[in-house]
Short mmCIF file of N, CA and C and ligand atoms in Angstrom, two decimals:
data_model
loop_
_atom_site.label_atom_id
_atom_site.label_comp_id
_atom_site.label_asym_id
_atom_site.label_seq_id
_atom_site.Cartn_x
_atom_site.Cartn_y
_atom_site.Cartn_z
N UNK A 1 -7.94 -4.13 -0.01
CA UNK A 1 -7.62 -3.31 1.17
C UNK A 1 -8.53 -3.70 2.33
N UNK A 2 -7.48 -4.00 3.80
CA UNK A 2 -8.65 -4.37 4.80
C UNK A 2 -9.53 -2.77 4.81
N UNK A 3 -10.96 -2.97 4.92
CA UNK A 3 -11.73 -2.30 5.41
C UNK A 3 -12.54 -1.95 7.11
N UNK A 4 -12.36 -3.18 7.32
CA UNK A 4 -13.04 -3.66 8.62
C UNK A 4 -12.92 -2.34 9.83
N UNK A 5 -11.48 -2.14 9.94
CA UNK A 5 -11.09 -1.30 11.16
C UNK A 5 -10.72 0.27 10.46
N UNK A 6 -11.75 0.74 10.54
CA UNK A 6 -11.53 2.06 10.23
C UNK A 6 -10.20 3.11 10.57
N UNK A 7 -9.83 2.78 12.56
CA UNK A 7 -8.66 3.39 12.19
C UNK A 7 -7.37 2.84 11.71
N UNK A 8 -7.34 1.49 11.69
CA UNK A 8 -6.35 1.20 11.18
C UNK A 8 -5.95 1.72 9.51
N UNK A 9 -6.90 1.64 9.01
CA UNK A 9 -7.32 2.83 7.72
C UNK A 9 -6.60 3.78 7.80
N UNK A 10 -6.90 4.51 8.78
CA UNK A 10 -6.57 5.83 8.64
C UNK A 10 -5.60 6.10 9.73
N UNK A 11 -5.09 5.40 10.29
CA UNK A 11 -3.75 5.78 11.05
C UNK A 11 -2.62 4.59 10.59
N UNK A 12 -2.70 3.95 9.19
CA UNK A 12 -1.92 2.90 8.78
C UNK A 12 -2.04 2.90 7.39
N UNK A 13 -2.73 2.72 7.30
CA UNK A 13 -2.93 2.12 5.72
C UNK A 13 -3.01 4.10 4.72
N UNK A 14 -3.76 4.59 5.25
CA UNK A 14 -3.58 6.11 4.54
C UNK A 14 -2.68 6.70 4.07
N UNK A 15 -1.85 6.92 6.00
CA UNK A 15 -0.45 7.40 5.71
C UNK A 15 0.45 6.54 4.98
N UNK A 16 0.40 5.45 4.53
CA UNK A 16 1.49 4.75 4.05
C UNK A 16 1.09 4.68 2.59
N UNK A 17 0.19 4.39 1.90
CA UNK A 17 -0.11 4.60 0.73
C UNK A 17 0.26 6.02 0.27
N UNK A 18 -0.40 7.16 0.86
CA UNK A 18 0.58 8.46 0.75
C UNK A 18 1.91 8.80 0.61
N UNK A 19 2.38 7.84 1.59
CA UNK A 19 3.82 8.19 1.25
C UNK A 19 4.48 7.82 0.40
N UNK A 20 3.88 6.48 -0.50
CA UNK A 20 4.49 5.66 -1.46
C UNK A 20 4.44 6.48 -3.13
N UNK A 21 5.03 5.16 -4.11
CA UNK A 21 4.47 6.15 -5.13
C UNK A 21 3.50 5.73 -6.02
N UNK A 22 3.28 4.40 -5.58
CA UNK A 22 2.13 3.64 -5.94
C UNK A 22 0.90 4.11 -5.03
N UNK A 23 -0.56 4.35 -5.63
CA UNK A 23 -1.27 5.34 -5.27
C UNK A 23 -2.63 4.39 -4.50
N UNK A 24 -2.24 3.05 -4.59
CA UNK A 24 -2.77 1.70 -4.39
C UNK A 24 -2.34 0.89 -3.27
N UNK A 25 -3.12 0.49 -2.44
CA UNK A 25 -2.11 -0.63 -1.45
C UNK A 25 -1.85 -1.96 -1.80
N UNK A 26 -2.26 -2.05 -2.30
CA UNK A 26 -1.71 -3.70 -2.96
C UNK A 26 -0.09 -3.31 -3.44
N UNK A 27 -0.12 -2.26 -4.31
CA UNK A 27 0.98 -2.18 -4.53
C UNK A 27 1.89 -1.22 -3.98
N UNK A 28 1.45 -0.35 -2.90
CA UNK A 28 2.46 0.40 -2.05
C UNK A 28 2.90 -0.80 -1.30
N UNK A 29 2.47 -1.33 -0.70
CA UNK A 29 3.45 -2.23 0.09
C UNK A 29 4.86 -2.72 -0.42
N UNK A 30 4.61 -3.19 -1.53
CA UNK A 30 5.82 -3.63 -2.26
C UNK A 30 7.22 -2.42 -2.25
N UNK A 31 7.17 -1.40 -1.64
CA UNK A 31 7.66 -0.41 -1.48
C UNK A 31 8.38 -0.37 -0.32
N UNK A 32 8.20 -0.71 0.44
CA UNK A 32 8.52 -1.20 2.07
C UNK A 32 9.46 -1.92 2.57
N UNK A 33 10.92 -1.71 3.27
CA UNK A 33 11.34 -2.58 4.06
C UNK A 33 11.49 -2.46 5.65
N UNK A 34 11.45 -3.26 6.39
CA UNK A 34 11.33 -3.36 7.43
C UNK A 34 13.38 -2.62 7.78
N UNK A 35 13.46 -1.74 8.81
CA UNK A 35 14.80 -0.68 8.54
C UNK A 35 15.33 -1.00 10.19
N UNK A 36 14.57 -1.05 11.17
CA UNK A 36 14.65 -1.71 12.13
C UNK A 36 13.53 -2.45 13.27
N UNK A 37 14.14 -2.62 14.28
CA UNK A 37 13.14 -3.61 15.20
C UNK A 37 13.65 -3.70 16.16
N UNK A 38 12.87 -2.89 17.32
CA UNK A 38 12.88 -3.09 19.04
C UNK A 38 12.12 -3.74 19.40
N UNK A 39 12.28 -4.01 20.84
CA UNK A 39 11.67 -4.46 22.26
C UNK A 39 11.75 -3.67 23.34
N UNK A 40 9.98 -3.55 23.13
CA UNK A 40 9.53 -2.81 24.50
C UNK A 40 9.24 -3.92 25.15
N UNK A 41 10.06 -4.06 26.88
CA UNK A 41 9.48 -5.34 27.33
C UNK A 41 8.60 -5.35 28.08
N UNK A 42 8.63 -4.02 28.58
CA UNK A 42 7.26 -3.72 29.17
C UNK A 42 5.91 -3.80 28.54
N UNK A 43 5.95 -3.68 27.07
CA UNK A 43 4.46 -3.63 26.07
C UNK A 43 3.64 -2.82 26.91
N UNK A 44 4.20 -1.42 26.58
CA UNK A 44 3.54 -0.16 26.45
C UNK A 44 3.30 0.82 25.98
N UNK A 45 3.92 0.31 24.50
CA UNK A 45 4.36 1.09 23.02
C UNK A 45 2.99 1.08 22.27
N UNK A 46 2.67 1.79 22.01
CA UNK A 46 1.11 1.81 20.50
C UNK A 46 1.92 1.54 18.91
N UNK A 47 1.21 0.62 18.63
CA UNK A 47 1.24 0.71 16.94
C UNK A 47 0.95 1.84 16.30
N UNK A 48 1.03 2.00 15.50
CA UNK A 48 0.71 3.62 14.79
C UNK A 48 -0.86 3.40 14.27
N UNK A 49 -1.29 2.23 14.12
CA UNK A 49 -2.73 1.99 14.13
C UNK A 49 -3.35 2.38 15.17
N UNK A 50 -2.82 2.37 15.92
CA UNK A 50 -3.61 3.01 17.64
C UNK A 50 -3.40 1.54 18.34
N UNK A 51 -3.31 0.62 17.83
CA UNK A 51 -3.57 -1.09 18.60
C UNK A 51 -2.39 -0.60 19.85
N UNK A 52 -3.42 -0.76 20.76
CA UNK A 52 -2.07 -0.94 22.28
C UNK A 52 -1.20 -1.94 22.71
N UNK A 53 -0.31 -1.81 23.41
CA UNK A 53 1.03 -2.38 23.87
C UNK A 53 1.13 -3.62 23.25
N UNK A 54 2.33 -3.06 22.14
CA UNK A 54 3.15 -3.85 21.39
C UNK A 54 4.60 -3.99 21.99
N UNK A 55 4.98 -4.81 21.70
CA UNK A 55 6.15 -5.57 22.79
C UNK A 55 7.36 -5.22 21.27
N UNK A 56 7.37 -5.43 19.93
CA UNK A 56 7.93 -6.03 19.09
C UNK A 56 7.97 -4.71 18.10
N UNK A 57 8.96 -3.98 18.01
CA UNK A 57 8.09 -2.44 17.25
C UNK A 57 9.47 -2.50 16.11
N UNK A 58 8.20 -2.55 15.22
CA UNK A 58 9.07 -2.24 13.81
C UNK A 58 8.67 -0.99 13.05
N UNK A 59 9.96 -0.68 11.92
CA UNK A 59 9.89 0.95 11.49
C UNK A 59 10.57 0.21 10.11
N UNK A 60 9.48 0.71 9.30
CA UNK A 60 9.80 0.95 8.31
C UNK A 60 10.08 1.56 7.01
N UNK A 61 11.11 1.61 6.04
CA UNK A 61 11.42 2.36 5.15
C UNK A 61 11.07 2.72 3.49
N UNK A 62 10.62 3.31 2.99
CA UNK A 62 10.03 3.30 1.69
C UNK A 62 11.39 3.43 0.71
N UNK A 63 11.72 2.35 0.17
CA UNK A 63 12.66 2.16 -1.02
C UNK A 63 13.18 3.41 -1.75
N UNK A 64 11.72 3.88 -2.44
CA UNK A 64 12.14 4.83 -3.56
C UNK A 64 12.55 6.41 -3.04
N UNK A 65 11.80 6.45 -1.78
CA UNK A 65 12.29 8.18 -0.88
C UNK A 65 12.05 8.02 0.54
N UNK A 66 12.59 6.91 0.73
CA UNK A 66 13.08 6.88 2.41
C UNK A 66 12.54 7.43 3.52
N UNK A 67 11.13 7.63 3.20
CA UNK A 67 10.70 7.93 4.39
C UNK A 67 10.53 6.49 5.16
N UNK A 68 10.30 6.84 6.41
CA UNK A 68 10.09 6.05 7.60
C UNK A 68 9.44 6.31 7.82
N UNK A 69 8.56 5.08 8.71
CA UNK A 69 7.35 5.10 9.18
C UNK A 69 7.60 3.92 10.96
N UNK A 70 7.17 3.96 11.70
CA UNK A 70 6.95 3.15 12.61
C UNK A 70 6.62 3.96 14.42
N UNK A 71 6.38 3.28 15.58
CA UNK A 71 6.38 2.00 15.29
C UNK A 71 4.91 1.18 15.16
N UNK A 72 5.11 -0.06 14.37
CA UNK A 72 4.32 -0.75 13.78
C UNK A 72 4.39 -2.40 14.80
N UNK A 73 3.20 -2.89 14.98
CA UNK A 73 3.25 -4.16 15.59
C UNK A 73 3.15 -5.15 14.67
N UNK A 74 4.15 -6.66 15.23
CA UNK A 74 4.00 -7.56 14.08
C UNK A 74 2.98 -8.08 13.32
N UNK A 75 1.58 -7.92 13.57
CA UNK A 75 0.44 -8.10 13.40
C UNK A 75 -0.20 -7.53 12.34
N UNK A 76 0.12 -5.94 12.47
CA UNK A 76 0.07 -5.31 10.96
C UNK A 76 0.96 -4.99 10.35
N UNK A 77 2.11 -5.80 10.40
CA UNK A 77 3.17 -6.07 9.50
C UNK A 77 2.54 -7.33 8.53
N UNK A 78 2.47 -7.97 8.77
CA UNK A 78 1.63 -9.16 8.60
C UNK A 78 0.51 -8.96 7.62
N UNK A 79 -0.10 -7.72 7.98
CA UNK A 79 -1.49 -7.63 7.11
C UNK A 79 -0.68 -6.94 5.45
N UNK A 80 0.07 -6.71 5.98
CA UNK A 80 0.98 -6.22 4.24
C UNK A 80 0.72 -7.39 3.35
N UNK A 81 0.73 -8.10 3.33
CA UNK A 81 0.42 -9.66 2.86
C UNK A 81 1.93 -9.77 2.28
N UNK A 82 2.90 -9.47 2.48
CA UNK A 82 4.05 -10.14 2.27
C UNK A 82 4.77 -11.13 2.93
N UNK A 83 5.22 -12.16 2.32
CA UNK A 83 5.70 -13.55 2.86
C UNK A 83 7.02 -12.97 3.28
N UNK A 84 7.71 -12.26 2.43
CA UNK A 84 9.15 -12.18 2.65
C UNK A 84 9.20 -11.34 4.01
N UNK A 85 8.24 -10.23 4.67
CA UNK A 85 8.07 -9.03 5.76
C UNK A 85 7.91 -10.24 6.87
N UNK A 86 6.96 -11.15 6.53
CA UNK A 86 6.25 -11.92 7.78
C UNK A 86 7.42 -12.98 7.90
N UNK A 87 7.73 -13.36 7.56
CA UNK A 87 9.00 -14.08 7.49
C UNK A 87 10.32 -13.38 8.02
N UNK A 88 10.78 -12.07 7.65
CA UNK A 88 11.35 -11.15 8.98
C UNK A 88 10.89 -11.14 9.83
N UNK A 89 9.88 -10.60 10.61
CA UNK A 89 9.39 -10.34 11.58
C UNK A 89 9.19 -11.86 12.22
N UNK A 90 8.99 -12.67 12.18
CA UNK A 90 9.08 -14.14 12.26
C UNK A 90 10.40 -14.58 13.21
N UNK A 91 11.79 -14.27 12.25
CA UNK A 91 13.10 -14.29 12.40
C UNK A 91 13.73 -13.22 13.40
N UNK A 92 13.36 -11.76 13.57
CA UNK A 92 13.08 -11.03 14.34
C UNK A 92 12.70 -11.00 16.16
N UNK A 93 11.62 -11.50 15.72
CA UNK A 93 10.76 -12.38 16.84
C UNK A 93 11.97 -13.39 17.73
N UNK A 94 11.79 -14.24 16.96
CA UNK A 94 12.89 -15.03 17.47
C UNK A 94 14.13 -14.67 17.94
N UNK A 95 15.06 -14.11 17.64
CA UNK A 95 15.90 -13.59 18.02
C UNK A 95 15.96 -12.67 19.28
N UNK A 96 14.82 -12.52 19.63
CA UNK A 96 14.62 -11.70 20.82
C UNK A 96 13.73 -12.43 22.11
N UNK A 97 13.17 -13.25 21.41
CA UNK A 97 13.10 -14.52 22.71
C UNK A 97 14.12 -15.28 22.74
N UNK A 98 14.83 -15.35 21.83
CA UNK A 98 16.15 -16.45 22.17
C UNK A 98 17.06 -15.62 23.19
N UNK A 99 17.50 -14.74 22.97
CA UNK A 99 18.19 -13.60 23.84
C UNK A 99 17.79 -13.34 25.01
N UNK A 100 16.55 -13.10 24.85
CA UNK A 100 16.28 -13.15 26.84
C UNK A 100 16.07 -14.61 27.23
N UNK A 101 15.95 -15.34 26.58
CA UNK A 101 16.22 -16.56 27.46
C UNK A 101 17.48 -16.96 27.61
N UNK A 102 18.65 -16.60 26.74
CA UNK A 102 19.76 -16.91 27.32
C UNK A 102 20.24 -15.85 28.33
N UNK A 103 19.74 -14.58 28.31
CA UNK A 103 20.32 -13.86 29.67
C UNK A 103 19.56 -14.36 30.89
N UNK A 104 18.32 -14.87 30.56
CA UNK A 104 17.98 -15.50 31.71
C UNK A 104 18.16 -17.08 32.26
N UNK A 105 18.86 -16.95 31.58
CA UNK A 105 19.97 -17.99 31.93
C UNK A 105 18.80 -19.81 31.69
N UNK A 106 18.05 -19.59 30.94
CA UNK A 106 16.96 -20.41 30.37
C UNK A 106 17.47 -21.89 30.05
N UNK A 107 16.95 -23.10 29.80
CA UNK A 107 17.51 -24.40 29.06
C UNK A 107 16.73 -24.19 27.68
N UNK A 108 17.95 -23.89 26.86
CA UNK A 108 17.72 -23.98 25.24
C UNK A 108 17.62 -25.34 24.68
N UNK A 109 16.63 -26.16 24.39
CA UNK A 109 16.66 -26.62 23.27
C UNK A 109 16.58 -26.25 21.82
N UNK A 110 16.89 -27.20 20.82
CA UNK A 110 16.50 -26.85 19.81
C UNK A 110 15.71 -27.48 18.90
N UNK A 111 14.73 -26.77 19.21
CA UNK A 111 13.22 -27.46 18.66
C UNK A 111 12.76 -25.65 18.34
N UNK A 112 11.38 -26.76 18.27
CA UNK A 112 10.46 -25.12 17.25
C UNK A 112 10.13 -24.02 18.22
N UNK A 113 10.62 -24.24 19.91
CA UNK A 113 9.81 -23.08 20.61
C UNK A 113 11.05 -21.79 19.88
N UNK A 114 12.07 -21.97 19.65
CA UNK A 114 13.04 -20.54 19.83
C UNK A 114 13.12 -20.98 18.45
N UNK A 115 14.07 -22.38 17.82
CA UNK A 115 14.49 -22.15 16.59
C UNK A 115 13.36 -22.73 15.28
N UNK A 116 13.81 -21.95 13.93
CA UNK A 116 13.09 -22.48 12.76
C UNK A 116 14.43 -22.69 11.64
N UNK A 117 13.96 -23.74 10.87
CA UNK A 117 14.77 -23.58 10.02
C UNK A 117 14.90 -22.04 9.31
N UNK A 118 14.62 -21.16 9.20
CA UNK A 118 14.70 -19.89 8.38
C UNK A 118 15.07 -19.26 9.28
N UNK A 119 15.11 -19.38 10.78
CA UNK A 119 15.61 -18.49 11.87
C UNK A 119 17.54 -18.88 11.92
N UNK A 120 17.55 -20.76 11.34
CA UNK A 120 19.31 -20.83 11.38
C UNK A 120 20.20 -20.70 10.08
N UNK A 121 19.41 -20.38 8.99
CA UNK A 121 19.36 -20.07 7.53
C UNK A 121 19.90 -18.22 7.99
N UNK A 122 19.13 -17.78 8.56
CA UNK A 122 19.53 -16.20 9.01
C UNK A 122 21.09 -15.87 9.88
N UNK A 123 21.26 -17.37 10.19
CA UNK A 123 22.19 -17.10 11.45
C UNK A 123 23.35 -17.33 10.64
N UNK A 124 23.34 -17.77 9.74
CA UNK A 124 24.74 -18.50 8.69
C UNK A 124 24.63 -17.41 7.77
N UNK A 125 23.49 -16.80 7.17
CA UNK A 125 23.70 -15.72 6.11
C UNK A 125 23.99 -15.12 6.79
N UNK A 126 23.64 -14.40 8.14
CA UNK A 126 24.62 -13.40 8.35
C UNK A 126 26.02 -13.44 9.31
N UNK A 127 26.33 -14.36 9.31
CA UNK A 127 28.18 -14.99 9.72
C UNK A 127 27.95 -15.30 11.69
N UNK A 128 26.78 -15.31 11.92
CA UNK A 128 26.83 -15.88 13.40
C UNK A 128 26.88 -17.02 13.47
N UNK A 129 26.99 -17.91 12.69
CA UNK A 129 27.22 -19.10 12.80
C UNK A 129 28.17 -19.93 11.35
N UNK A 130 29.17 -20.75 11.46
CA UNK A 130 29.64 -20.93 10.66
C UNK A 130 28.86 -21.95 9.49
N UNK A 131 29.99 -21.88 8.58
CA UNK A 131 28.97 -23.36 7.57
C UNK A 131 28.58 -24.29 8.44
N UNK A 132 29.96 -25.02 9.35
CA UNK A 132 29.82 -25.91 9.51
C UNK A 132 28.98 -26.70 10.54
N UNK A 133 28.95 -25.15 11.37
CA UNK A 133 28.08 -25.51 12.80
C UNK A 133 26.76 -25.13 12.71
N UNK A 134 26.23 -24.61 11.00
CA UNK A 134 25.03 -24.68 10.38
C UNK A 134 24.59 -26.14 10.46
N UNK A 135 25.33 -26.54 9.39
CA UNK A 135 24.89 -27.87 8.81
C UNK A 135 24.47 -29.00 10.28
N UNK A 136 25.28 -28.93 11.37
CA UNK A 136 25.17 -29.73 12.33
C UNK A 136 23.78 -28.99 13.24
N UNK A 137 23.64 -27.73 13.24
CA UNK A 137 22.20 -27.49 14.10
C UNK A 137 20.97 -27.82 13.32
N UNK A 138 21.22 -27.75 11.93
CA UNK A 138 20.06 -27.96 11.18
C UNK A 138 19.86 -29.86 11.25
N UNK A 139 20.73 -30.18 11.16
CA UNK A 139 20.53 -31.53 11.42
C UNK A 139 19.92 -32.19 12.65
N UNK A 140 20.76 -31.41 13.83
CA UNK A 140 20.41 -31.82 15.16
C UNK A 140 18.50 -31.32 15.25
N UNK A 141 18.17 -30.45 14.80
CA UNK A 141 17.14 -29.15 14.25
C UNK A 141 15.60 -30.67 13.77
N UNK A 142 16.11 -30.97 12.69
CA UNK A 142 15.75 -31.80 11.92
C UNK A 142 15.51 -33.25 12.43
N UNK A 143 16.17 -33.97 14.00
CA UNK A 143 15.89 -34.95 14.17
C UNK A 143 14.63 -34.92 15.13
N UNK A 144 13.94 -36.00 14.79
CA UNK A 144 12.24 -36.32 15.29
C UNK A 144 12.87 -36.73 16.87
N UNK A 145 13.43 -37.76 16.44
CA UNK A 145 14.00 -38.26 17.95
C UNK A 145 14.92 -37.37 18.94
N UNK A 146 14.41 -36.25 19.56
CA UNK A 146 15.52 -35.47 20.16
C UNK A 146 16.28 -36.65 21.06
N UNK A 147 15.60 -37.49 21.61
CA UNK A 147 16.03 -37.79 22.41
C UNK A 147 17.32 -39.00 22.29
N UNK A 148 17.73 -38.87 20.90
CA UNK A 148 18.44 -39.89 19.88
C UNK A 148 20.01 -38.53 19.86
N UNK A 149 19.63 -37.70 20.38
CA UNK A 149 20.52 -36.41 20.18
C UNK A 149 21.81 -37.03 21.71
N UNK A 150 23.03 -37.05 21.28
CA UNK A 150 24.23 -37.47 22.21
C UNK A 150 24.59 -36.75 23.08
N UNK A 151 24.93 -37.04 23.98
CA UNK A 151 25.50 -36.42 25.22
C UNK A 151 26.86 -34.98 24.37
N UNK A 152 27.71 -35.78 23.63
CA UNK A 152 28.56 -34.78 22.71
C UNK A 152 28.03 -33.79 21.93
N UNK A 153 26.68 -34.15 21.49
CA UNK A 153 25.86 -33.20 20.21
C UNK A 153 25.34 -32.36 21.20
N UNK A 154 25.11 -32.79 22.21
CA UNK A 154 24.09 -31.91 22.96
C UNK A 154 25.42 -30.57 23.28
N UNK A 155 26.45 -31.04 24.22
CA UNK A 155 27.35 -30.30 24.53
C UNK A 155 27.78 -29.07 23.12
N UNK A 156 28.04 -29.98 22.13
CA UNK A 156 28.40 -28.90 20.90
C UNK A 156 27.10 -28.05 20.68
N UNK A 157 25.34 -28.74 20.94
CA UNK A 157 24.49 -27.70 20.80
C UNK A 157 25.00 -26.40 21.59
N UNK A 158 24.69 -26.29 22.65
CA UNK A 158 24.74 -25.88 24.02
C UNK A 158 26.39 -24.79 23.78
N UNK A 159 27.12 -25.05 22.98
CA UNK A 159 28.46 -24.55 22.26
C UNK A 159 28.20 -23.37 21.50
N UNK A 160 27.82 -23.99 20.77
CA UNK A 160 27.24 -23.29 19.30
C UNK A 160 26.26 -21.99 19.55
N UNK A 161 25.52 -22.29 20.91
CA UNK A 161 24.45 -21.17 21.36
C UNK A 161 25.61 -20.44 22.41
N UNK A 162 26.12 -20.80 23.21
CA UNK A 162 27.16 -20.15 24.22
C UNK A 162 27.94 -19.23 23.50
N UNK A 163 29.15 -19.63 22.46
CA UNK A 163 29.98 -18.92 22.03
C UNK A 163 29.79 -18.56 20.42
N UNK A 164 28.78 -18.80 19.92
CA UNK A 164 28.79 -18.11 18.53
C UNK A 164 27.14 -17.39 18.36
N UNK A 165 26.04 -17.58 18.95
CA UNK A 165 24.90 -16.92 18.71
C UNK A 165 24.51 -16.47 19.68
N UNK A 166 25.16 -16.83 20.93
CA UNK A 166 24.82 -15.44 21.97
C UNK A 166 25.58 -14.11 22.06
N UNK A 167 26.94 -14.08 21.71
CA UNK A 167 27.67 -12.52 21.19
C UNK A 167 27.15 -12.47 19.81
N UNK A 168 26.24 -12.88 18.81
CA UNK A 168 25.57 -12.30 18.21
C UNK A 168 24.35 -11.62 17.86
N UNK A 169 23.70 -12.31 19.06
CA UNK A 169 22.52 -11.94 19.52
C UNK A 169 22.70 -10.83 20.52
N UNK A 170 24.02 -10.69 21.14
CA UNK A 170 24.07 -9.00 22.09
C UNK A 170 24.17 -8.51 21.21
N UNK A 171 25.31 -8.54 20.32
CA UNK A 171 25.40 -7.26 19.72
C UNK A 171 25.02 -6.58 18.57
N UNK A 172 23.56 -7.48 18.32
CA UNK A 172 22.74 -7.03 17.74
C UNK A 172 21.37 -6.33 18.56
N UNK A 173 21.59 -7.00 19.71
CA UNK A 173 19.92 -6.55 20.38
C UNK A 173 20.22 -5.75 21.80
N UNK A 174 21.83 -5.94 22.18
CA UNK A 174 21.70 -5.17 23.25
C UNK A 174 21.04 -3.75 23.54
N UNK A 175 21.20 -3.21 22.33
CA UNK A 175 20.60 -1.54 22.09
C UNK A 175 19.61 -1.58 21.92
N UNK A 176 18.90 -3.14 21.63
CA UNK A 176 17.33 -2.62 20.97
C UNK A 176 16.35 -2.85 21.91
N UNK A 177 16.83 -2.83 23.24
CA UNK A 177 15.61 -3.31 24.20
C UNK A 177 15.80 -2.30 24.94
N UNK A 178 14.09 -2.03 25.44
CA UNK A 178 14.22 -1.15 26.44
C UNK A 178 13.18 -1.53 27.39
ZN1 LIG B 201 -1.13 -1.99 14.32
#
């Protein structure tokens, strides 16, 4: 258990071990899923640790009796030591800088600033993108040489973000920003 920051202790780590039914944090966490996730874009939201203006606020749910808890910043989401949480919040993340950069009308590449492989792995498991126009971003994704990327690939990139992951990215995040 971190010790270091006392209130994070006790305005994080307390209440959440309490609420669980494991009486331990190592193993209350395992109890936990992340239930949703806004954007404050202003970052003037508190973590429930007290840590000030969090931009990225997640709430989460206890498996076995559903309480909720949030909001929480990605940072001490993170300290849960779960790969699979940090790895949401990761995917999360992304999805919400990709989104305001396409309303702001931004030049998307696709490289590591917006996409990860586990960010276009998310986009095909959940039907915003098809098999097939998976397999071709992960590839395009995957080449060292962007600059080996075709005038046509580029256009189908630039496709693929226009008409299949930007109406999935509204209408998943239009509600979640404020
Ligand atoms: Zn915090």
């Amino acid at each position: 258990m971190p010790r270091r920051n006392s209130a994070y202790t006790k305005n994080l780590i307390e209440p959440i071990v309490k609420a669980s039914v494991s009486d331990r944090w190592e193993t209350a966490v395992l109890e936990w899923d992340i239930c949703d996730c806004e954007e404050d874009e202003s970052a003037e939201t508190n973590c429930m640790c007290g840590h000030e203006g969090i931009r990225y606020l997640f709430y989460i749910r206890n498996r076995n009796n559903g309480t909720t808890f949030g909001p929480i910043g990605s940072e001490c989401i993170k300290k849960f030591g779960r790969k699979d949480l940090s790895s949401e919040v990761d995917v999360q993340e992304r999805m919400f800088r990709l989104y305001e950069a396409i309303t702001k009308r931004e030049y998307i590449e696709l490289d590591t600033k917006f996409f990860s492989r586990k960010f276009l792995l998310y986009l095909l498991e959940q039907g915003a993108v098809s098999e097939g126009d998976y397999g071709f971003m992960l590839d395009m994704f995957n080449k060292r040489d962007k600059d080996g990327i075709t005038g046509g690939q580029e256009r189908k990139i630039n496709a693929v973000i226009a008409f299949s992951i930007k109406p999935f990215l509204q209408r998943r995040l239009a509600s979640k920003r404020k």
